[in-house]
C-alpha positions as MATLAB code, in Angstrom:
seq = 'MDPLTNTPVHQLPIGSTSTSAEPTVASLSEVIKRELSNNGELSKKSTSLSDEQETLIHLPEHDLSKPRIVPGMARTGKTLVICEKLKQLDRNGQLTDNTKALYICFSDHMVEQVRMWLLHHEVSVSCLELTNYEAAADIQEFYKNQEIMKKSVIEQGFKFVFFDQAEDLGIEELTLICQELESSSEIGIMGHYWILFDVFQSKTNIHKIEMIGEKRPRLLWNGKMINEKRFEAAKNSGHVWPLKTVFGSTESIFTHIKEKHLIPNLENVNCTDNKGTAVKFEMVTSVDDTQVSISQLICQTVLPTAKSIFDKQILPGHTALLFDDDVMDIAFSMEKENLENFKSHLDAQMEPLFDNNHKTITPKATQDIKESILNESATNYFVGAASSLKGLTVKAVIYLSFSSNRRPKEITRTSSYYQAISRASCEAHVLDLHLNEKMESSLNIPEPAIVSGLDPEVYDALARSYKLGQETRGPVVRR';
ca = [
     -12.423  -18.694   -3.367;
      -8.440  -19.167   -3.695;
      -7.005  -16.856   -0.808;
      -4.385  -14.953   -3.719;
      -6.352  -14.762   -7.052;
      -9.616  -14.081   -5.520;
     -11.703  -17.035   -7.299;
     -15.166  -16.555   -6.122;
     -16.896  -19.395   -4.596;
     -20.889  -20.295   -4.763;
     -21.978  -21.617   -1.010;
     -25.707  -21.655    0.911;
     -26.805  -17.441    0.916;
     -26.980  -15.830    4.656;
     -30.064  -15.682    5.416;
     -31.729  -18.290    2.907;
     -33.916  -21.551    4.300;
     -31.702  -24.979    4.428;
     -32.841  -28.230    3.185;
     -30.746  -30.392    4.648;
     -30.226  -30.748    8.607;
     -26.385  -28.812    8.171;
     -25.433  -26.002    6.632;
     -24.292  -26.785    3.096;
     -20.582  -25.317    3.291;
     -17.644  -26.717    0.684;
     -14.018  -26.788    2.651;
     -11.270  -25.511    1.215;
      -9.860  -28.819   -0.547;
     -13.857  -29.651   -2.021;
     -13.448  -26.085   -3.539;
     -10.112  -26.373   -5.162;
     -10.585  -30.303   -5.871;
     -14.236  -28.570   -7.571;
     -12.017  -25.665   -9.285;
      -9.812  -28.216  -11.303;
     -11.881  -31.106  -12.086;
     -14.174  -28.157  -14.158;
     -11.454  -25.653  -15.154;
      -8.519  -27.490  -15.007;
      -6.685  -24.026  -13.809;
      -7.745  -20.631  -13.491;
      -9.524  -17.963  -15.754;
      -6.968  -16.074  -17.294;
      -8.361  -12.799  -16.138;
      -7.532  -14.676  -12.348;
      -3.961  -15.042  -12.881;
      -3.514  -12.466  -15.692;
       0.213  -10.755  -14.570;
       1.439   -7.258  -14.630;
       3.917   -6.404  -17.310;
       5.910   -6.144  -13.691;
       5.797   -9.209  -12.393;
       6.131  -11.034  -16.215;
       8.809   -8.995  -16.425;
      10.366  -10.890  -12.782;
       9.651  -14.475  -13.394;
      11.659  -13.773  -16.552;
      14.728  -12.607  -15.468;
      17.534  -15.059  -16.018;
      19.477  -16.863  -12.995;
      22.209  -14.370  -10.400;
      25.071  -15.194   -7.968;
      22.573  -15.917   -4.911;
      24.867  -13.459   -2.857;
      23.282  -10.912   -4.106;
      19.192  -10.827   -3.374;
      17.163   -9.252   -6.285;
      14.365   -6.757   -4.263;
      10.611   -6.616   -4.497;
       8.863   -3.676   -2.870;
       5.161   -2.629   -3.461;
       2.299   -1.773   -1.574;
      -0.103   -4.300   -0.793;
      -1.993   -5.810   -3.534;
       0.373   -5.465   -5.948;
       0.586   -9.924   -5.781;
       3.645  -10.136   -4.079;
       2.778  -13.599   -3.143;
       1.172  -14.028   -5.978;
       4.056  -13.773   -8.533;
       6.409  -16.173   -5.891;
       3.582  -19.541   -6.975;
       3.938  -18.254  -10.752;
       7.942  -18.405  -11.172;
       7.695  -22.049   -8.667;
       5.327  -22.847  -11.017;
       6.976  -21.938  -13.648;
      10.464  -23.808  -12.037;
       8.463  -26.816  -11.826;
       7.345  -27.001  -15.158;
      11.316  -26.650  -16.106;
      11.605  -28.883  -14.734;
      13.596  -27.178  -12.549;
      13.103  -28.527   -9.144;
      14.903  -31.247   -8.145;
      16.570  -33.349   -4.969;
      19.079  -31.257   -5.635;
      18.133  -27.552   -6.812;
      15.049  -26.930   -4.213;
      12.901  -23.949   -2.757;
      12.923  -22.265   -0.223;
       9.518  -20.173    0.797;
      10.157  -18.017    4.225;
       7.455  -16.359    5.577;
       6.414  -14.811    8.519;
       2.851  -16.458    9.516;
       1.726  -20.031    9.347;
      -1.653  -18.922    7.643;
       0.810  -17.778    4.725;
       2.810  -21.284    4.624;
      -0.926  -22.363    4.424;
      -1.806  -20.314    1.479;
       0.455  -20.641   -0.344;
       0.537  -24.273   -0.365;
      -3.219  -24.466   -1.042;
      -2.417  -22.530   -4.048;
       1.009  -24.730   -5.322;
      -1.361  -27.607   -5.166;
      -4.747  -25.556   -6.500;
      -2.317  -25.220   -9.973;
      -0.832  -29.230   -9.055;
       3.074  -27.360   -8.742;
       4.266  -30.830   -7.464;
       5.816  -29.466   -3.279;
       8.331  -32.227   -2.272;
      10.405  -30.390   -3.609;
       9.650  -26.964   -1.803;
       9.964  -26.527    1.833;
       7.563  -23.699    3.307;
       9.164  -21.963    6.310;
       8.333  -19.213    9.017;
      10.929  -17.252    9.805;
      10.712  -16.657   13.397;
      10.254  -21.112   14.111;
      12.860  -21.492   11.774;
      15.848  -21.317   13.473;
      18.308  -22.425   11.338;
      17.727  -19.567    8.174;
      18.086  -16.975   11.194;
      20.666  -14.317    9.861;
      21.414  -15.582    6.490;
      19.998  -12.076    4.282;
      23.037  -11.118    5.809;
      25.786  -13.934    6.593;
      27.011  -15.820    3.996;
      28.260  -18.468    6.133;
      24.679  -19.162    7.583;
      23.497  -19.178    4.121;
      26.135  -21.146    1.945;
      25.030  -23.750    5.698;
      21.691  -23.690    6.013;
      20.878  -22.889    2.161;
      23.123  -23.720   -0.098;
      24.246  -27.423    1.144;
      20.667  -27.986    2.283;
      20.274  -28.004   -1.759;
      18.430  -24.728   -1.542;
      18.678  -22.453   -5.358;
      16.066  -20.686   -5.103;
      14.786  -18.606   -1.916;
      11.711  -16.247   -1.711;
      11.807  -14.221    1.846;
       7.694  -13.003    1.433;
       5.979  -10.334    3.917;
      10.415   -9.070    4.691;
       9.219   -6.014    6.247;
       8.490   -7.102    8.787;
      12.492   -8.003    9.735;
      12.444   -4.617   10.478;
      13.438   -0.828    8.698;
      16.718   -1.131    9.132;
      17.479   -4.367    8.588;
      15.548   -3.982    4.828;
      18.381   -0.826    4.147;
      20.976   -2.909    5.609;
      20.068   -5.358    3.087;
      20.651   -2.921    0.798;
      23.765   -1.607    1.868;
      24.971   -4.514    1.837;
      25.207   -5.433   -1.739;
      27.036   -2.359   -2.542;
      29.562   -4.691   -1.141;
      29.553   -8.296   -0.685;
      30.833  -10.382   -2.635;
      29.699  -13.013   -5.170;
      29.766  -16.555   -3.544;
      29.401  -17.554   -7.455;
      26.454  -19.967   -6.834;
      23.066  -19.316   -9.176;
      19.652  -19.358   -9.562;
      16.171  -16.763   -7.715;
      16.860  -15.174   -4.558;
      14.242  -12.710   -4.248;
      13.321  -10.492   -0.827;
      10.079   -8.904   -1.243;
       8.597   -6.351    1.078;
       5.767   -3.693    2.128;
       7.614   -1.037    4.302;
       4.126   -0.304    5.081;
       2.911   -3.441    6.655;
       5.347   -3.437    9.190;
       4.954   -4.999   12.484;
       7.452   -3.366   13.770;
       6.895   -0.117   12.326;
       4.753    1.881   13.388;
       3.185    5.010   10.687;
       0.201    7.781   11.448;
      -0.917   11.154   10.577;
       0.110   14.570   13.306;
      -0.828   17.348   13.596;
       2.328   20.202   13.293;
       2.633   23.602   13.501;
       1.043   25.927   15.769;
      -0.215   29.540   14.001;
      -0.380   27.338    9.998;
      -1.083   23.114   11.144;
       0.009   21.505    9.019;
      -0.264   17.356    8.877;
       2.231   14.696    9.055;
       3.224   11.410    8.161;
       5.562   10.665   10.062;
       7.116    6.981    9.717;
      10.128    5.225    8.722;
      11.652    4.108    5.110;
      14.328    2.315    3.794;
      17.471    4.616    4.085;
      17.327    6.592    0.401;
      20.787    7.350   -0.029;
      21.039    3.744   -0.363;
      17.325    2.456   -1.713;
      18.843    4.788   -4.852;
      21.532    2.668   -4.619;
      20.356   -0.787   -4.692;
      17.992    0.361   -7.615;
      20.970    1.953   -9.823;
      23.051   -1.310   -9.790;
      20.454   -3.181  -11.089;
      18.621   -4.814   -7.953;
      15.843   -3.469   -7.136;
      12.515   -4.679   -8.789;
       9.030   -2.788   -7.356;
       5.119   -3.837   -8.819;
       3.431   -0.935   -9.375;
      -0.422   -2.150  -10.785;
      -2.561   -2.832   -7.821;
      -5.038   -5.532   -8.911;
      -7.511   -7.419   -7.553;
      -9.095   -4.874   -5.266;
     -10.734   -2.090   -6.035;
      -9.687    1.410   -7.856;
     -12.193    2.918   -4.893;
     -10.086    2.017   -2.587;
      -6.598    2.392   -4.241;
      -8.075    5.897   -4.927;
      -9.708    6.247   -0.606;
      -5.636    5.190    0.755;
      -4.172    7.573   -1.567;
      -6.122   10.493   -0.888;
      -6.854    9.717    3.227;
      -2.553    9.520    2.836;
      -2.053    6.439    4.622;
       0.954    5.620    2.226;
       2.696    8.311    0.606;
       4.422    8.477   -2.151;
       1.576    6.347   -4.930;
       2.607    8.501   -8.384;
       3.833    5.782   -9.511;
       1.641    3.104   -8.334;
      -1.237    2.173  -11.231;
      -4.438    0.338  -10.555;
      -6.505   -1.959  -12.987;
     -10.132   -0.727  -13.845;
     -12.377   -2.089  -11.666;
     -14.224    0.621   -9.525;
     -16.113   -0.822   -7.753;
     -18.375    1.256   -4.316;
     -16.918    4.194   -2.167;
     -14.815    3.110    0.965;
     -17.644    4.248    2.776;
     -15.607    6.227    6.405;
     -18.325    7.523    9.486;
     -17.588    9.390   12.733;
     -19.340    8.083   14.841;
     -19.647    9.705   19.170;
     -19.558    7.726   22.133;
     -22.255    7.625   24.258;
     -22.374    9.872   27.611;
     -23.407    6.648   29.558;
     -21.135    4.794   31.737;
     -22.985    1.888   31.869;
     -22.114    1.091   28.379;
     -19.188   -0.493   28.348;
     -17.284   -0.923   25.666;
     -18.255   -4.656   24.394;
     -21.198   -2.395   23.871;
     -20.300    0.225   21.931;
     -18.201   -1.594   20.167;
     -21.737   -4.059   18.914;
     -23.688   -0.620   18.425;
     -20.988    0.884   16.519;
     -20.522   -2.692   14.139;
     -23.593   -4.370   13.690;
     -25.856   -1.776   11.477;
     -22.781   -1.021    9.122;
     -22.346   -6.070    9.405;
     -25.945   -6.561    8.387;
     -25.647   -4.720    5.764;
     -23.175   -6.534    4.283;
     -24.523   -9.343    4.913;
     -28.025   -8.847    3.452;
     -25.808   -7.792    0.374;
     -25.503  -11.649    0.549;
     -21.551  -11.428    1.101;
     -20.599  -15.065    3.510;
     -19.411  -14.512    6.590;
     -16.505  -16.059    5.709;
     -15.552  -13.648    3.278;
     -15.741  -10.544    5.533;
     -13.553   -9.157    8.170;
     -14.317   -6.913   11.518;
     -10.768   -4.942   12.288;
      -9.485   -3.007   14.556;
      -6.101   -1.419   14.924;
      -4.379   -3.372   17.033;
      -3.770   -0.713   19.534;
      -8.163   -0.193   20.001;
      -7.734   -4.366   20.422;
      -4.766   -3.517   23.714;
      -7.429   -1.089   24.814;
     -10.234   -2.094   24.569;
      -9.788   -5.742   24.935;
      -6.565   -5.467   27.273;
      -5.245   -8.501   25.312;
      -7.168  -11.383   27.179;
      -8.323  -13.793   25.442;
     -11.284  -13.882   28.724;
     -12.844  -10.318   27.734;
     -11.742  -10.870   23.392;
     -14.901  -13.810   24.009;
     -16.757  -11.655   26.048;
     -17.182   -9.469   22.772;
     -18.074  -12.162   20.975;
     -20.216  -13.816   22.030;
     -22.171  -10.137   22.917;
     -21.697   -9.442   19.496;
     -23.242  -12.974   18.582;
     -26.319  -12.565   20.538;
     -27.044   -9.334   19.022;
     -26.473  -10.607   15.090;
     -29.177  -12.645   15.841;
     -32.071  -11.912   16.251;
     -31.541   -9.367   13.031;
     -30.999  -13.607   11.464;
     -33.055  -15.559   13.224;
     -36.558  -17.200   11.814;
     -37.476  -20.015   13.865;
     -33.685  -21.233   13.518;
     -34.301  -21.995    9.812;
     -31.497  -19.355    8.598;
     -28.000  -18.915    9.013;
     -26.407  -16.967   11.567;
     -23.832  -15.341   11.052;
     -20.777  -15.354   14.238;
     -17.599  -14.321   15.251;
     -13.926  -15.521   15.384;
     -10.790  -14.685   15.369;
      -9.551  -18.787   14.452;
      -9.069  -18.109   10.577;
      -9.050  -21.210    9.525;
     -12.567  -21.143   10.835;
     -13.290  -18.163    8.696;
     -10.901  -16.293    5.744;
      -9.085  -19.837    5.015;
     -12.075  -22.050    5.317;
     -14.720  -19.920    3.911;
     -17.423  -20.726    6.279;
     -20.985  -20.022    6.153;
     -21.225  -18.699    9.384;
     -17.901  -17.175   10.592;
     -16.505  -14.182   10.286;
     -13.398  -12.921   10.892;
     -12.862  -10.601   13.808;
      -9.386   -9.216   15.332;
      -6.166   -7.045   14.586;
      -5.900   -5.830   11.081;
      -2.552   -6.789   11.663;
      -3.427  -10.721   11.999;
      -4.565  -10.449    8.450;
      -1.730   -9.532    6.252;
      -1.976  -11.235    3.329;
      -5.405  -12.677    3.214;
      -7.712  -11.523    1.118;
     -12.151  -10.659    1.833;
     -14.688   -9.146    0.027;
     -15.786   -6.757    3.018;
     -14.080   -4.925    5.554;
     -14.742   -3.412    8.650;
     -11.639   -1.278   10.200;
     -13.006    0.642   13.329;
     -10.734    2.592   14.430;
     -10.254    5.197   18.393;
     -10.172    8.810   18.323;
      -9.307   10.571   21.970;
      -8.880   13.739   22.579;
      -6.025   11.977   24.790;
      -3.251   11.324   21.933;
      -2.048   14.960   21.646;
      -1.469   15.990   17.957;
      -2.215   11.957   16.513;
      -5.221   11.975   14.373;
      -4.617    8.718   12.815;
      -2.928    5.493   12.689;
      -2.110    4.637    9.094;
       0.197    1.816   10.262;
      -3.688   -0.350   11.208;
      -5.933    1.442    8.795;
      -3.712    0.432    5.462;
      -3.037   -2.925    6.300;
      -7.417   -3.192    7.227;
      -8.984   -1.342    4.422;
      -6.054   -3.218    2.066;
      -7.106   -6.780    2.560;
     -10.785   -6.315    0.559;
     -11.288   -6.823   -3.135;
     -15.172   -5.501   -2.904;
     -15.954   -2.707   -0.046;
     -14.796   -1.651    3.140;
     -16.006    0.439    5.910;
     -13.959    2.822    7.584;
     -16.267    3.860   11.399;
     -14.457    6.853   13.777;
     -15.759    6.376   16.852;
     -14.164    9.282   19.453;
     -14.477    7.883   22.721;
     -15.420   11.015   25.595;
     -13.626   11.676   28.506;
     -15.846    9.123   30.463;
     -15.298    6.225   28.155;
     -11.678    7.704   28.134;
     -11.150    6.993   31.708;
     -12.981    3.523   31.932;
     -10.305    2.802   29.231;
      -7.279    3.999   31.891;
      -6.122    5.891   28.804;
      -3.831    7.399   30.026;
      -4.109   11.751   30.462;
      -2.124   12.509   27.706;
       1.610   15.108   28.088;
       0.867   18.794   28.036;
       2.339   19.316   24.661;
       2.856   23.248   23.917;
       1.186   25.520   22.066;
      -1.585   23.128   20.790;
      -4.452   24.390   20.478;
      -7.784   22.010   20.806;
     -10.038   22.986   19.121;
      -7.648   24.323   15.931;
      -6.316   20.546   15.605;
     -10.267   19.267   15.809;
     -11.193   20.601   13.121;
      -7.756   20.189   10.837;
      -8.578   16.563   12.426;
     -12.129   16.705   11.284;
     -11.432   18.289    8.207;
      -8.677   15.649    7.380;
     -11.417   12.431    7.948;
     -14.152   13.630    6.234;
     -12.301   13.990    2.900;
     -11.570   18.264    2.958;
      -8.073   18.898    3.411;
      -6.841   19.948    0.296;
      -3.343   19.895    1.217;
      -1.356   16.643    1.535;
       0.700   15.811    4.444;
       4.396   17.228    5.330;
       6.528   13.502    5.213;
       9.353   12.446    7.936;
      10.823    9.937    6.721;
];
């Protein structure tokens, strides 16, 4: 499957018997060669662009001192529109040794994903550099320093600059970029310079749903967003080009994001007419048994859902089990050995569900993206933090979060919740695991500070009403 456009790849079904000595698993390079030889390019449907994307791609060149700001929620095609622009530049002969393109992001797997998309579409990469911002010492802070911009970017022959995943700079830096648009002087060099981001996927700024009020409690969406005044000024001056059409996912997933208020202000965002299956939400209470480890508890919670996905012939390479980053800290202490033990336990529990005299393919857990999602493996599904898959697409997602009485007022971490289910192109499952006091103690979750006026029963009722979709009032938004 093309990681950006979700083109399907046909592989050996789960639970089927292989007639060869080894399972038939197509590598990504083999998939690309086959697609190119069969079709020449992806179908019109899989490469069609929204009106906003088409407009952005065909905008004229501009002074490189003033970037075009391109905000968009997950699944609006921010990376895809960059790739289509690069394809256009290549087809028009505009990529040369003296007019090169620079793609910048915050993850190695995004670099690889864009490279493979360009190869898939026969775009030359000889005059293109793809880099992880965090590993590129020479361009640090180029976006707010014209001297670095001139020396490390423009003087190196880069005329086309695309800064993807810029939310990971932090909300304060994005506000500064908008502010600088008002005062920065032009440098007289024309080209294309885009800064694309989704502030709600920032790894540096966490947002959540909390409870406020004592007598009349309400939901509160608490997180950081770009300074509204600065953003509106940039928008009014013609520098902001938002992407507002969600595709490559389903209307049901988009509706779930909207109804759960995972991100605010979605009134102006549209979704494709692909309905899809409803997001399945389940509240699970941990058993009162000190002999059950956290790994065993998680396995017991996720196995039935994982089995139901694989029974639909959705391949493991198209599936991900994702956690809140905080859950990873609590459950596995971020120690590789603990996570490896969990994956081994998960594999051991999964095997009896599929094994039939060793003639069937049994799904295996891996934390390696290249061994699962990027490589379309027939046997490996991804297990890890939701933030680690940012920018990638999988058909099915299982998202597991923890609820704890030791987190007063906090109802859910919307950051990871949003990141996780927005990765799914077909179906998403949300498992909310409520930890009892014994499990909280065993995990060394600290006792909460006393919160004045907090009525536990009122909190529990509001939290349950929100999670079950029964809370009709939207949250107050705190920027």
